[in-house]
mmCIF file of C-alpha atoms and ligand atoms in Angstrom:
data_model
loop_
_atom_site.group_PDB
_atom_site.id
_atom_site.type_symbol
_atom_site.label_atom_id
_atom_site.label_comp_id
_atom_site.label_asym_id
_atom_site.label_seq_id
_atom_site.Cartn_x
_atom_site.Cartn_y
_atom_site.Cartn_z
ATOM 1 C CA MET R 1 42.479 -17.560 57.920
ATOM 2 C CA SER R 2 41.263 -20.887 56.592
ATOM 3 C CA GLN R 3 41.316 -21.824 52.942
ATOM 4 C CA GLU R 4 37.500 -22.057 52.970
ATOM 5 C CA PHE R 5 37.138 -18.598 54.418
ATOM 6 C CA ASP R 6 39.552 -17.180 51.858
ATOM 7 C CA SER R 7 37.540 -18.532 48.982
ATOM 8 C CA LEU R 8 34.216 -17.556 50.570
ATOM 9 C CA GLU R 9 35.477 -14.023 50.993
ATOM 10 C CA GLN R 10 36.620 -14.058 47.413
ATOM 11 C CA ILE R 11 33.191 -15.218 46.230
ATOM 12 C CA ILE R 12 31.427 -12.538 48.245
ATOM 13 C CA ARG R 13 33.768 -9.921 46.825
ATOM 14 C CA GLN R 14 32.884 -11.087 43.336
ATOM 15 C CA ASP R 15 29.110 -10.677 43.848
ATOM 16 C CA PRO R 16 28.212 -14.237 42.925
ATOM 17 C CA VAL R 17 24.682 -13.614 41.671
ATOM 18 C CA PHE R 18 24.040 -9.979 40.751
ATOM 19 C CA GLY R 19 27.652 -9.609 39.697
ATOM 20 C CA GLN R 20 27.612 -12.534 37.231
ATOM 21 C CA VAL R 21 28.451 -11.507 33.688
ATOM 22 C CA SER R 22 25.178 -13.100 32.602
ATOM 23 C CA PHE R 23 23.155 -11.069 35.079
ATOM 24 C CA ASP R 24 21.297 -8.442 33.121
ATOM 25 C CA GLY R 25 18.943 -6.807 35.565
ATOM 26 C CA HIS R 26 17.020 -10.025 36.172
ATOM 27 C CA GLU R 27 13.894 -9.454 38.245
ATOM 28 C CA GLN R 28 14.096 -12.559 40.381
ATOM 29 C CA ILE R 29 16.235 -15.650 40.791
ATOM 30 C CA VAL R 30 14.862 -18.538 42.785
ATOM 31 C CA PHE R 31 17.053 -21.294 44.182
ATOM 32 C CA CYS R 32 15.098 -24.475 44.846
ATOM 33 C CA ASN R 33 16.402 -27.191 47.114
ATOM 34 C CA ASP R 34 14.766 -30.374 48.329
ATOM 35 C CA LYS R 35 16.763 -32.953 50.200
ATOM 36 C CA ASP R 36 14.195 -35.748 49.958
ATOM 37 C CA THR R 37 14.026 -35.828 46.171
ATOM 38 C CA GLY R 38 17.549 -34.521 45.560
ATOM 39 C CA LEU R 39 16.151 -31.542 43.663
ATOM 40 C CA ARG R 40 18.508 -28.650 43.107
ATOM 41 C CA ALA R 41 17.113 -26.144 40.643
ATOM 42 C CA ILE R 42 17.380 -22.480 39.740
ATOM 43 C CA ILE R 43 14.540 -20.482 38.211
ATOM 44 C CA GLY R 44 15.599 -17.285 36.480
ATOM 45 C CA ILE R 45 12.976 -14.613 35.866
ATOM 46 C CA HIS R 46 14.530 -12.008 33.636
ATOM 47 C CA ASN R 47 11.699 -9.697 32.675
ATOM 48 C CA THR R 48 7.908 -9.675 33.028
ATOM 49 C CA VAL R 49 7.052 -6.381 31.317
ATOM 50 C CA LEU R 50 5.248 -8.058 28.419
ATOM 51 C CA GLY R 51 3.658 -10.837 30.476
ATOM 52 C CA PRO R 52 4.465 -13.827 32.685
ATOM 53 C CA ALA R 53 7.974 -15.202 32.249
ATOM 54 C CA LEU R 54 7.688 -18.330 30.147
ATOM 55 C CA GLY R 55 10.580 -20.613 29.372
ATOM 56 C CA GLY R 56 11.519 -24.264 29.511
ATOM 57 C CA THR R 57 13.255 -26.288 32.163
ATOM 58 C CA ARG R 58 16.623 -27.786 31.313
ATOM 59 C CA MET R 59 18.063 -30.725 33.219
ATOM 60 C CA TRP R 60 21.800 -30.966 32.763
ATOM 61 C CA ASN R 61 24.785 -32.357 34.571
ATOM 62 C CA TYR R 62 26.569 -29.045 35.028
ATOM 63 C CA GLU R 63 30.246 -28.949 35.809
ATOM 64 C CA ASN R 64 29.455 -26.838 38.861
ATOM 65 C CA GLU R 65 26.813 -24.503 40.293
ATOM 66 C CA TRP R 66 28.344 -21.461 38.638
ATOM 67 C CA ALA R 67 27.856 -23.067 35.248
ATOM 68 C CA ALA R 68 24.200 -23.765 36.091
ATOM 69 C CA LEU R 69 23.595 -20.221 37.302
ATOM 70 C CA ASN R 70 25.319 -18.769 34.274
ATOM 71 C CA ASP R 71 23.242 -20.961 31.983
ATOM 72 C CA VAL R 72 19.891 -20.093 33.545
ATOM 73 C CA LEU R 73 20.688 -16.373 33.472
ATOM 74 C CA ARG R 74 21.697 -16.484 29.818
ATOM 75 C CA LEU R 75 18.710 -18.596 28.876
ATOM 76 C CA SER R 76 16.088 -16.559 30.747
ATOM 77 C CA ARG R 77 17.389 -13.330 29.237
ATOM 78 C CA GLY R 78 17.206 -14.912 25.797
ATOM 79 C CA MET R 79 13.562 -15.835 26.400
ATOM 80 C CA THR R 80 12.649 -12.209 27.072
ATOM 81 C CA PHE R 81 13.902 -11.167 23.657
ATOM 82 C CA LYS R 82 12.557 -14.260 21.913
ATOM 83 C CA SER R 83 8.997 -13.584 23.038
ATOM 84 C CA ALA R 84 9.334 -9.857 22.433
ATOM 85 C CA ILE R 85 10.532 -10.201 18.852
ATOM 86 C CA THR R 86 7.922 -12.857 18.114
ATOM 87 C CA GLY R 87 5.164 -10.503 19.243
ATOM 88 C CA LEU R 88 3.997 -12.651 22.160
ATOM 89 C CA ASN R 89 2.713 -11.157 25.391
ATOM 90 C CA LEU R 90 5.208 -13.058 27.483
ATOM 91 C CA GLY R 91 8.213 -12.226 29.571
ATOM 92 C CA GLY R 92 11.430 -14.189 29.802
ATOM 93 C CA GLY R 93 12.246 -16.926 32.256
ATOM 94 C CA LYS R 94 13.910 -20.278 32.361
ATOM 95 C CA ALA R 95 14.757 -22.988 34.853
ATOM 96 C CA VAL R 96 17.613 -25.419 35.221
ATOM 97 C CA ILE R 97 17.660 -28.592 37.271
ATOM 98 C CA LEU R 98 21.145 -29.739 38.236
ATOM 99 C CA GLY R 99 21.646 -33.413 37.525
ATOM 100 C CA ASP R 100 21.632 -36.174 34.980
ATOM 101 C CA ALA R 101 18.232 -36.415 33.288
ATOM 102 C CA LYS R 102 18.847 -40.043 32.377
ATOM 103 C CA THR R 103 19.581 -41.283 35.892
ATOM 104 C CA GLN R 104 18.334 -38.680 38.377
ATOM 105 C CA LYS R 105 14.995 -37.562 36.999
ATOM 106 C CA THR R 106 12.089 -39.061 38.934
ATOM 107 C CA PRO R 107 8.360 -38.219 39.079
ATOM 108 C CA GLU R 108 8.854 -37.154 42.718
ATOM 109 C CA LEU R 109 11.624 -34.749 41.730
ATOM 110 C CA MET R 110 9.509 -33.308 38.900
ATOM 111 C CA ARG R 111 6.494 -32.860 41.197
ATOM 112 C CA ARG R 112 8.648 -31.118 43.801
ATOM 113 C CA PHE R 113 10.010 -28.860 41.088
ATOM 114 C CA GLY R 114 6.396 -28.160 40.044
ATOM 115 C CA GLU R 115 5.591 -27.091 43.603
ATOM 116 C CA PHE R 116 8.378 -24.530 43.471
ATOM 117 C CA VAL R 117 7.007 -23.251 40.158
ATOM 118 C CA HIS R 118 3.559 -23.069 41.756
ATOM 119 C CA SER R 119 4.893 -21.020 44.649
ATOM 120 C CA LEU R 120 5.584 -18.207 42.153
ATOM 121 C CA SER R 121 1.833 -17.920 41.470
ATOM 122 C CA GLY R 122 2.143 -17.746 37.704
ATOM 123 C CA LYS R 123 4.931 -15.226 37.448
ATOM 124 C CA TYR R 124 6.971 -18.028 35.874
ATOM 125 C CA ILE R 125 5.422 -20.628 33.562
ATOM 126 C CA THR R 126 7.514 -23.624 32.659
ATOM 127 C CA ALA R 127 7.793 -25.915 29.624
ATOM 128 C CA GLU R 128 10.294 -28.491 28.356
ATOM 129 C CA ASP R 129 13.882 -27.921 27.317
ATOM 130 C CA VAL R 130 16.918 -30.186 27.040
ATOM 131 C CA GLY R 131 16.550 -33.268 29.242
ATOM 132 C CA MET R 132 12.775 -32.909 29.504
ATOM 133 C CA ALA R 133 9.913 -34.651 27.736
ATOM 134 C CA THR R 134 6.211 -33.948 27.379
ATOM 135 C CA GLU R 135 5.499 -36.606 30.042
ATOM 136 C CA ASP R 136 7.629 -34.661 32.538
ATOM 137 C CA MET R 137 5.456 -31.610 31.964
ATOM 138 C CA ASP R 138 2.399 -33.808 32.531
ATOM 139 C CA THR R 139 3.895 -34.732 35.912
ATOM 140 C CA VAL R 140 4.513 -31.067 36.756
ATOM 141 C CA ARG R 141 0.890 -30.366 35.740
ATOM 142 C CA GLU R 142 -0.269 -32.612 38.588
ATOM 143 C CA VAL R 143 0.822 -29.945 41.080
ATOM 144 C CA THR R 144 0.571 -26.655 39.187
ATOM 145 C CA PRO R 145 -1.334 -25.105 36.289
ATOM 146 C CA TYR R 146 1.719 -22.961 35.473
ATOM 147 C CA VAL R 147 3.155 -25.363 32.937
ATOM 148 C CA THR R 148 2.870 -25.667 29.161
ATOM 149 C CA GLY R 149 4.047 -28.235 26.657
ATOM 150 C CA ILE R 150 1.853 -30.927 28.150
ATOM 151 C CA SER R 151 0.480 -33.871 26.147
ATOM 152 C CA GLU R 152 -2.233 -33.320 23.579
ATOM 153 C CA HIS R 153 -4.487 -35.865 25.251
ATOM 154 C CA LYS R 154 -4.236 -33.763 28.423
ATOM 155 C CA GLY R 155 -5.271 -30.606 26.586
ATOM 156 C CA GLY R 156 -1.795 -29.363 25.712
ATOM 157 C CA ALA R 157 -0.195 -28.481 22.396
ATOM 158 C CA GLY R 158 2.193 -31.436 22.647
ATOM 159 C CA ASN R 159 5.888 -31.565 21.949
ATOM 160 C CA PRO R 160 7.044 -28.133 20.722
ATOM 161 C CA SER R 161 10.257 -29.428 19.100
ATOM 162 C CA PRO R 162 8.879 -30.172 15.597
ATOM 163 C CA ILE R 163 7.466 -26.631 15.471
ATOM 164 C CA THR R 164 10.813 -25.238 16.618
ATOM 165 C CA ALA R 165 12.454 -27.194 13.804
ATOM 166 C CA TYR R 166 9.994 -25.755 11.292
ATOM 167 C CA GLY R 167 10.823 -22.221 12.456
ATOM 168 C CA VAL R 168 14.552 -22.908 12.194
ATOM 169 C CA PHE R 169 13.989 -24.254 8.685
ATOM 170 C CA MET R 170 12.112 -21.041 7.807
ATOM 171 C CA GLY R 171 14.879 -18.887 9.284
ATOM 172 C CA MET R 172 17.543 -20.861 7.430
ATOM 173 C CA LYS R 173 15.698 -20.472 4.138
ATOM 174 C CA ALA R 174 15.349 -16.734 4.742
ATOM 175 C CA ALA R 175 19.094 -16.490 5.425
ATOM 176 C CA ALA R 176 19.756 -18.385 2.177
ATOM 177 C CA GLU R 177 17.478 -15.985 0.290
ATOM 178 C CA PHE R 178 19.433 -13.081 1.773
ATOM 179 C CA LYS R 179 22.856 -14.584 1.064
ATOM 180 C CA TYR R 180 22.320 -16.388 -2.245
ATOM 181 C CA GLY R 181 19.246 -14.658 -3.684
ATOM 182 C CA SER R 182 17.375 -17.978 -3.518
ATOM 183 C CA ASP R 183 15.955 -19.862 -0.576
ATOM 184 C CA VAL R 184 16.295 -23.264 -2.221
ATOM 185 C CA LEU R 185 18.506 -25.458 -0.052
ATOM 186 C CA GLU R 186 18.882 -28.284 -2.560
ATOM 187 C CA ASP R 187 22.522 -29.447 -2.789
ATOM 188 C CA LYS R 188 23.629 -27.089 -0.021
ATOM 189 C CA LYS R 189 26.040 -28.799 2.328
ATOM 190 C CA ILE R 190 24.500 -28.400 5.775
ATOM 191 C CA TYR R 191 26.052 -29.596 9.026
ATOM 192 C CA VAL R 192 23.481 -30.231 11.738
ATOM 193 C CA GLU R 193 25.201 -30.466 15.120
ATOM 194 C CA GLY R 194 22.902 -32.194 17.616
ATOM 195 C CA ILE R 195 20.125 -34.382 16.285
ATOM 196 C CA GLY R 196 17.853 -34.500 19.305
ATOM 197 C CA ASN R 197 14.188 -33.525 19.298
ATOM 198 C CA VAL R 198 14.661 -30.431 17.159
ATOM 199 C CA GLY R 199 17.678 -31.511 15.110
ATOM 200 C CA GLU R 200 15.998 -34.655 13.842
ATOM 201 C CA THR R 201 12.959 -32.841 12.428
ATOM 202 C CA LEU R 202 15.235 -30.221 10.908
ATOM 203 C CA VAL R 203 17.155 -33.026 9.180
ATOM 204 C CA GLU R 204 13.833 -34.317 7.875
ATOM 205 C CA TYR R 205 12.929 -30.941 6.318
ATOM 206 C CA LEU R 206 16.412 -30.487 4.860
ATOM 207 C CA THR R 207 16.688 -33.948 3.329
ATOM 208 C CA GLN R 208 13.179 -33.570 1.872
ATOM 209 C CA GLU R 209 14.436 -30.458 0.119
ATOM 210 C CA GLY R 210 17.444 -32.306 -1.294
ATOM 211 C CA ALA R 211 20.128 -30.715 0.872
ATOM 212 C CA ASP R 212 23.391 -32.577 1.429
ATOM 213 C CA VAL R 213 23.023 -33.076 5.183
ATOM 214 C CA VAL R 214 25.838 -34.118 7.524
ATOM 215 C CA ILE R 215 24.890 -34.970 11.111
ATOM 216 C CA ALA R 216 26.971 -34.847 14.276
ATOM 217 C CA ASP R 217 26.033 -35.923 17.782
ATOM 218 C CA ILE R 218 27.676 -37.388 20.874
ATOM 219 C CA ASN R 219 25.040 -40.129 20.837
ATOM 220 C CA GLN R 220 26.048 -42.814 18.324
ATOM 221 C CA ASP R 221 22.667 -44.602 18.439
ATOM 222 C CA ARG R 222 20.860 -41.399 17.496
ATOM 223 C CA LEU R 223 23.267 -40.857 14.610
ATOM 224 C CA GLU R 224 22.572 -44.261 13.147
ATOM 225 C CA GLU R 225 18.821 -43.920 13.678
ATOM 226 C CA VAL R 226 18.629 -40.526 11.961
ATOM 227 C CA ARG R 227 20.948 -41.625 9.146
ATOM 228 C CA ASP R 228 18.787 -44.685 8.467
ATOM 229 C CA LYS R 229 15.568 -42.654 8.527
ATOM 230 C CA TYR R 230 16.573 -39.747 6.303
ATOM 231 C CA GLY R 231 19.728 -40.766 4.484
ATOM 232 C CA ALA R 232 21.934 -38.102 6.082
ATOM 233 C CA THR R 233 25.708 -38.640 6.346
ATOM 234 C CA ILE R 234 27.229 -39.215 9.781
ATOM 235 C CA TYR R 235 30.172 -36.916 10.517
ATOM 236 C CA GLY R 236 33.154 -39.085 11.296
ATOM 237 C CA GLY R 237 35.843 -36.469 11.896
ATOM 238 C CA ASN R 238 36.814 -34.643 15.050
ATOM 239 C CA ASP R 239 36.825 -31.002 13.968
ATOM 240 C CA LEU R 240 33.454 -30.234 12.483
ATOM 241 C CA TYR R 241 34.007 -26.471 12.428
ATOM 242 C CA GLY R 242 36.924 -26.784 10.027
ATOM 243 C CA GLU R 243 34.966 -28.768 7.412
ATOM 244 C CA GLN R 244 33.835 -27.290 4.123
ATOM 245 C CA MET R 245 30.139 -26.439 4.395
ATOM 246 C CA ASP R 246 27.552 -23.939 3.200
ATOM 247 C CA ILE R 247 25.449 -23.824 6.350
ATOM 248 C CA TYR R 248 26.194 -24.626 9.964
ATOM 249 C CA ALA R 249 23.132 -25.507 12.073
ATOM 250 C CA PRO R 250 23.934 -25.652 15.816
ATOM 251 C CA CYS R 251 21.176 -27.713 17.420
ATOM 252 C CA ALA R 252 22.907 -29.012 20.569
ATOM 253 C CA MET R 253 24.163 -26.718 23.311
ATOM 254 C CA GLY R 254 25.010 -23.002 23.223
ATOM 255 C CA ALA R 255 28.266 -21.042 22.842
ATOM 256 C CA THR R 256 29.608 -23.100 19.939
ATOM 257 C CA VAL R 257 30.190 -19.901 17.979
ATOM 258 C CA ASN R 258 33.285 -18.522 19.651
ATOM 259 C CA ASN R 259 36.880 -17.340 19.056
ATOM 260 C CA THR R 260 38.069 -20.798 18.115
ATOM 261 C CA THR R 261 35.247 -21.886 15.846
ATOM 262 C CA ILE R 262 34.630 -18.641 13.953
ATOM 263 C CA ASN R 263 38.172 -18.616 12.635
ATOM 264 C CA LYS R 264 37.730 -22.117 11.248
ATOM 265 C CA LEU R 265 34.195 -21.871 9.898
ATOM 266 C CA THR R 266 33.805 -21.929 6.123
ATOM 267 C CA ALA R 267 30.010 -21.661 6.305
ATOM 268 C CA ASP R 268 28.169 -18.790 4.587
ATOM 269 C CA ILE R 269 25.298 -19.053 7.045
ATOM 270 C CA ILE R 270 24.749 -20.026 10.663
ATOM 271 C CA ALA R 271 21.155 -20.983 11.430
ATOM 272 C CA GLY R 272 20.212 -23.428 14.136
ATOM 273 C CA ALA R 273 18.012 -24.167 17.128
ATOM 274 C CA ALA R 274 20.466 -23.950 20.019
ATOM 275 C CA ASN R 275 19.954 -21.103 22.459
ATOM 276 C CA ASN R 276 22.798 -18.615 22.992
ATOM 277 C CA GLN R 277 24.899 -19.799 20.082
ATOM 278 C CA LEU R 278 27.256 -16.812 20.320
ATOM 279 C CA GLU R 279 29.528 -17.239 23.316
ATOM 280 C CA ASN R 280 29.789 -13.452 23.465
ATOM 281 C CA GLU R 281 26.998 -11.860 21.509
ATOM 282 C CA ILE R 282 28.747 -8.538 20.885
ATOM 283 C CA LYS R 283 32.233 -9.766 20.095
ATOM 284 C CA HIS R 284 31.283 -12.880 18.170
ATOM 285 C CA GLY R 285 28.404 -11.191 16.381
ATOM 286 C CA LYS R 286 30.938 -8.657 15.105
ATOM 287 C CA MET R 287 33.450 -11.330 14.123
ATOM 288 C CA LEU R 288 30.785 -13.049 12.021
ATOM 289 C CA GLN R 289 29.808 -9.737 10.442
ATOM 290 C CA ASP R 290 33.454 -9.025 9.561
ATOM 291 C CA ARG R 291 33.828 -12.452 8.007
ATOM 292 C CA GLY R 292 30.640 -12.071 5.972
ATOM 293 C CA ILE R 293 28.967 -15.038 7.657
ATOM 294 C CA VAL R 294 25.213 -14.497 7.838
ATOM 295 C CA TYR R 295 24.030 -15.294 11.317
ATOM 296 C CA ALA R 296 20.289 -15.852 11.724
ATOM 297 C CA PRO R 297 19.787 -14.823 15.381
ATOM 298 C CA ASP R 298 18.969 -17.879 17.486
ATOM 299 C CA PHE R 299 16.283 -16.266 19.608
ATOM 300 C CA LEU R 300 14.493 -15.178 16.452
ATOM 301 C CA ILE R 301 14.492 -18.409 14.471
ATOM 302 C CA ASN R 302 14.048 -20.908 17.307
ATOM 303 C CA ALA R 303 10.815 -19.291 18.529
ATOM 304 C CA GLY R 304 8.549 -22.004 17.054
ATOM 305 C CA GLY R 305 8.505 -23.850 20.356
ATOM 306 C CA ILE R 306 7.352 -20.863 22.344
ATOM 307 C CA ILE R 307 4.733 -20.069 19.708
ATOM 308 C CA ASN R 308 3.485 -23.616 20.172
ATOM 309 C CA VAL R 309 3.284 -23.461 23.955
ATOM 310 C CA TYR R 310 1.792 -19.963 23.853
ATOM 311 C CA ALA R 311 -1.112 -21.515 21.954
ATOM 312 C CA GLU R 312 -1.945 -23.451 25.109
ATOM 313 C CA LEU R 313 -2.352 -20.198 27.002
ATOM 314 C CA GLU R 314 -4.154 -18.285 24.277
ATOM 315 C CA GLY R 315 -6.156 -21.169 22.868
ATOM 316 C CA TYR R 316 -5.266 -20.794 19.202
ATOM 317 C CA ASP R 317 -5.127 -23.811 16.904
ATOM 318 C CA ARG R 318 -2.538 -25.696 14.858
ATOM 319 C CA SER R 319 -3.013 -23.671 11.687
ATOM 320 C CA GLU R 320 -2.401 -20.439 13.598
ATOM 321 C CA ILE R 321 0.706 -21.984 15.208
ATOM 322 C CA MET R 322 2.067 -22.870 11.760
ATOM 323 C CA ARG R 323 1.184 -19.447 10.342
ATOM 324 C CA LYS R 324 2.950 -17.634 13.170
ATOM 325 C CA THR R 325 5.972 -19.942 12.862
ATOM 326 C CA GLU R 326 6.149 -19.514 9.096
ATOM 327 C CA ASN R 327 6.280 -15.778 9.719
ATOM 328 C CA ILE R 328 9.801 -16.299 11.116
ATOM 329 C CA TYR R 329 10.866 -16.310 7.443
ATOM 330 C CA THR R 330 9.609 -12.738 6.904
ATOM 331 C CA THR R 331 10.956 -11.446 10.209
ATOM 332 C CA THR R 332 14.385 -12.966 9.508
ATOM 333 C CA ILE R 333 14.575 -11.288 6.099
ATOM 334 C CA GLU R 334 13.578 -7.966 7.712
ATOM 335 C CA ILE R 335 16.221 -8.282 10.424
ATOM 336 C CA LEU R 336 18.989 -9.287 8.007
ATOM 337 C CA ASN R 337 18.146 -6.335 5.748
ATOM 338 C CA ARG R 338 17.961 -3.957 8.681
ATOM 339 C CA ALA R 339 21.350 -5.133 9.963
ATOM 340 C CA ALA R 340 22.904 -4.644 6.524
ATOM 341 C CA GLU R 341 21.371 -1.185 6.134
ATOM 342 C CA THR R 342 22.268 0.067 9.597
ATOM 343 C CA LYS R 343 25.643 -1.737 9.641
ATOM 344 C CA VAL R 344 25.027 -3.459 12.954
ATOM 345 C CA THR R 345 25.295 -7.170 13.633
ATOM 346 C CA THR R 346 22.241 -9.288 12.922
ATOM 347 C CA HIS R 347 22.044 -10.137 16.610
ATOM 348 C CA GLN R 348 22.043 -6.453 17.515
ATOM 349 C CA ALA R 349 19.379 -5.639 14.911
ATOM 350 C CA ALA R 350 17.082 -8.294 16.348
ATOM 351 C CA LEU R 351 17.805 -7.227 19.914
ATOM 352 C CA GLU R 352 16.986 -3.579 19.181
ATOM 353 C CA ILE R 353 13.534 -4.477 17.875
ATOM 354 C CA ALA R 354 12.810 -6.695 20.863
ATOM 355 C CA GLN R 355 14.040 -4.065 23.324
ATOM 356 C CA ALA R 356 11.970 -1.360 21.630
ATOM 357 C CA ARG R 357 8.809 -3.429 22.098
ATOM 358 C CA ILE R 358 9.539 -3.913 25.798
ATOM 359 C CA ALA R 359 10.349 -0.222 26.285
ATOM 360 C CA ALA R 360 7.098 0.806 24.559
ATOM 361 C CA ARG R 361 5.067 -1.508 26.803
ATOM 362 C CA LYS R 362 6.814 -0.127 29.862
ATOM 363 C CA GLN R 363 5.933 3.402 28.813
ATOM 364 C CA GLU R 364 2.305 2.402 28.313
ATOM 365 C CA ALA R 365 2.234 0.842 31.755
ATOM 366 C CA LEU R 366 3.723 3.969 33.287
ATOM 367 C CA ALA R 367 1.073 6.040 31.522
ATOM 368 C CA GLY R 368 -1.545 3.729 33.041
ATOM 369 C CA LYS R 369 -2.677 2.203 29.725
HETATM 370 P P1 NAD B 401 17.677 -32.568 22.846
HETATM 371 O O1 NAD B 401 18.188 -32.807 24.206
HETATM 372 O O2 NAD B 401 16.523 -33.380 22.362
HETATM 373 O O3 NAD B 401 18.861 -32.768 21.772
HETATM 374 C C1 NAD B 401 20.139 -32.286 21.950
HETATM 375 C C2 NAD B 401 21.047 -33.220 21.161
HETATM 376 O O4 NAD B 401 22.357 -32.647 21.156
HETATM 377 C C3 NAD B 401 21.154 -34.615 21.760
HETATM 378 O O5 NAD B 401 20.972 -35.593 20.754
HETATM 379 C C4 NAD B 401 22.576 -34.653 22.331
HETATM 380 O O6 NAD B 401 23.146 -35.942 22.299
HETATM 381 C C5 NAD B 401 23.293 -33.700 21.395
HETATM 382 N N1 NAD B 401 24.514 -33.114 21.933
HETATM 383 C C6 NAD B 401 24.746 -32.649 23.197
HETATM 384 N N2 NAD B 401 26.011 -32.168 23.276
HETATM 385 C C7 NAD B 401 26.554 -32.303 22.045
HETATM 386 C C8 NAD B 401 27.814 -31.985 21.484
HETATM 387 N N3 NAD B 401 28.781 -31.418 22.218
HETATM 388 N N4 NAD B 401 28.016 -32.248 20.174
HETATM 389 C C9 NAD B 401 27.063 -32.820 19.414
HETATM 390 N N5 NAD B 401 25.856 -33.158 19.886
HETATM 391 C C10 NAD B 401 25.604 -32.898 21.186
HETATM 392 O O7 NAD B 401 17.369 -31.008 22.736
HETATM 393 P P2 NAD B 401 16.411 -30.271 21.714
HETATM 394 O O8 NAD B 401 15.068 -30.122 22.332
HETATM 395 O O9 NAD B 401 16.535 -30.888 20.366
HETATM 396 O O10 NAD B 401 17.057 -28.808 21.701
HETATM 397 C C11 NAD B 401 18.270 -28.563 21.014
HETATM 398 C C12 NAD B 401 18.701 -27.131 21.253
HETATM 399 O O11 NAD B 401 17.671 -26.241 20.797
HETATM 400 C C13 NAD B 401 18.922 -26.753 22.729
HETATM 401 O O12 NAD B 401 19.956 -25.823 22.816
HETATM 402 C C14 NAD B 401 17.621 -26.106 23.131
HETATM 403 O O13 NAD B 401 17.784 -25.207 24.195
HETATM 404 C C15 NAD B 401 17.255 -25.395 21.857
HETATM 405 N N6 NAD B 401 15.827 -25.141 21.713
HETATM 406 C C16 NAD B 401 14.942 -26.168 21.760
HETATM 407 C C17 NAD B 401 13.591 -25.897 21.603
HETATM 408 C C18 NAD B 401 12.579 -27.004 21.609
HETATM 409 O O14 NAD B 401 11.429 -26.777 21.214
HETATM 410 N N7 NAD B 401 12.943 -28.216 21.989
HETATM 411 C C19 NAD B 401 13.141 -24.595 21.412
HETATM 412 C C20 NAD B 401 14.088 -23.556 21.357
HETATM 413 C C21 NAD B 401 15.430 -23.855 21.516
#
């Protein structure tokens, strides 16, 4: 038997899609391939009980296809709970495009991706995520109406990232209120890891409040730009997680809260924008709980962006967007209190509320309401 056949057999035995650890009863997974434009994308539709699956498109140079599939499954599942806990009538979905956004993203590729989105007839609605900009959504809009996060001059709500940052800021303040009895972040040492679209605006809010902000990024130009704009300190070491800090704000990629980092972290609070911060939500949620580190669940506090794009579908205005986003403060306090009272992890407490909303809607649908 050939080597290829051996490994193929092995893959089949392992159930490569439905058997993935990240697969959680997803409704539909769409693999998109277009030779002419070089598009290779995966759209994950996790759950549409509350409404169409809305979630951004990420373009990333994945190590391999498994990593891309794993990422889209984790992200689309997260969107289901994010919309549910935020009270939006949306389901959870997400898309990933395999490739380097800096060198491989072309208008043709984005339009072809848009055609795949269109073929789902509105079951999945896209928006921007890492590697995407508002202009890319404008390009997708040329071929499908099932896209949000388009430019304001084209009738959209614009870049959602500043709103996401505002929600993260609200969630962080709520966590501080819970932990310290005061939500004032002045003089708190806060490490912001990843100062992209969201991280930068978060740094702006934090420095305005007088926090002692340290920034880390793999992009040196960004570091210098953000330092010069807001007076934050650039992290020069090579083991951020072991540094003394009050608050850790992950705003780059997911899974940075894991076996290795939790044991080093000195932070009292983790509150950031990145999706899927806990590598393993059960195990690492529990480790944080045991160590007394207050974790503000990512899918709860980074919902500002989806609130912003939802406005495009529902037609509400900026003040309503800000009001809904500010409400993340109240919801975070409620979740942290609930977790403490019921002795579950903060992640679990948030998940239970989101799941209850979906279950209730399902029951209503079954009853024909
Ligand atoms: P972005 O691409 O604009 O910024 C990400 C930044 O992280 C970049 O500056 C990049 O250089 C940096 N980075 C990447 N790997 C890193 C590493 N290992 N260490 C340090 N820095 C690293 O993305 P964004 O829109 O700011 O989103 C940030 C995170 O927040 C993502 O996980 C995204 O999924 C999540 N999120 C974003 C939104 C939104 O509205 N943009 C909404 C919800 C969640």
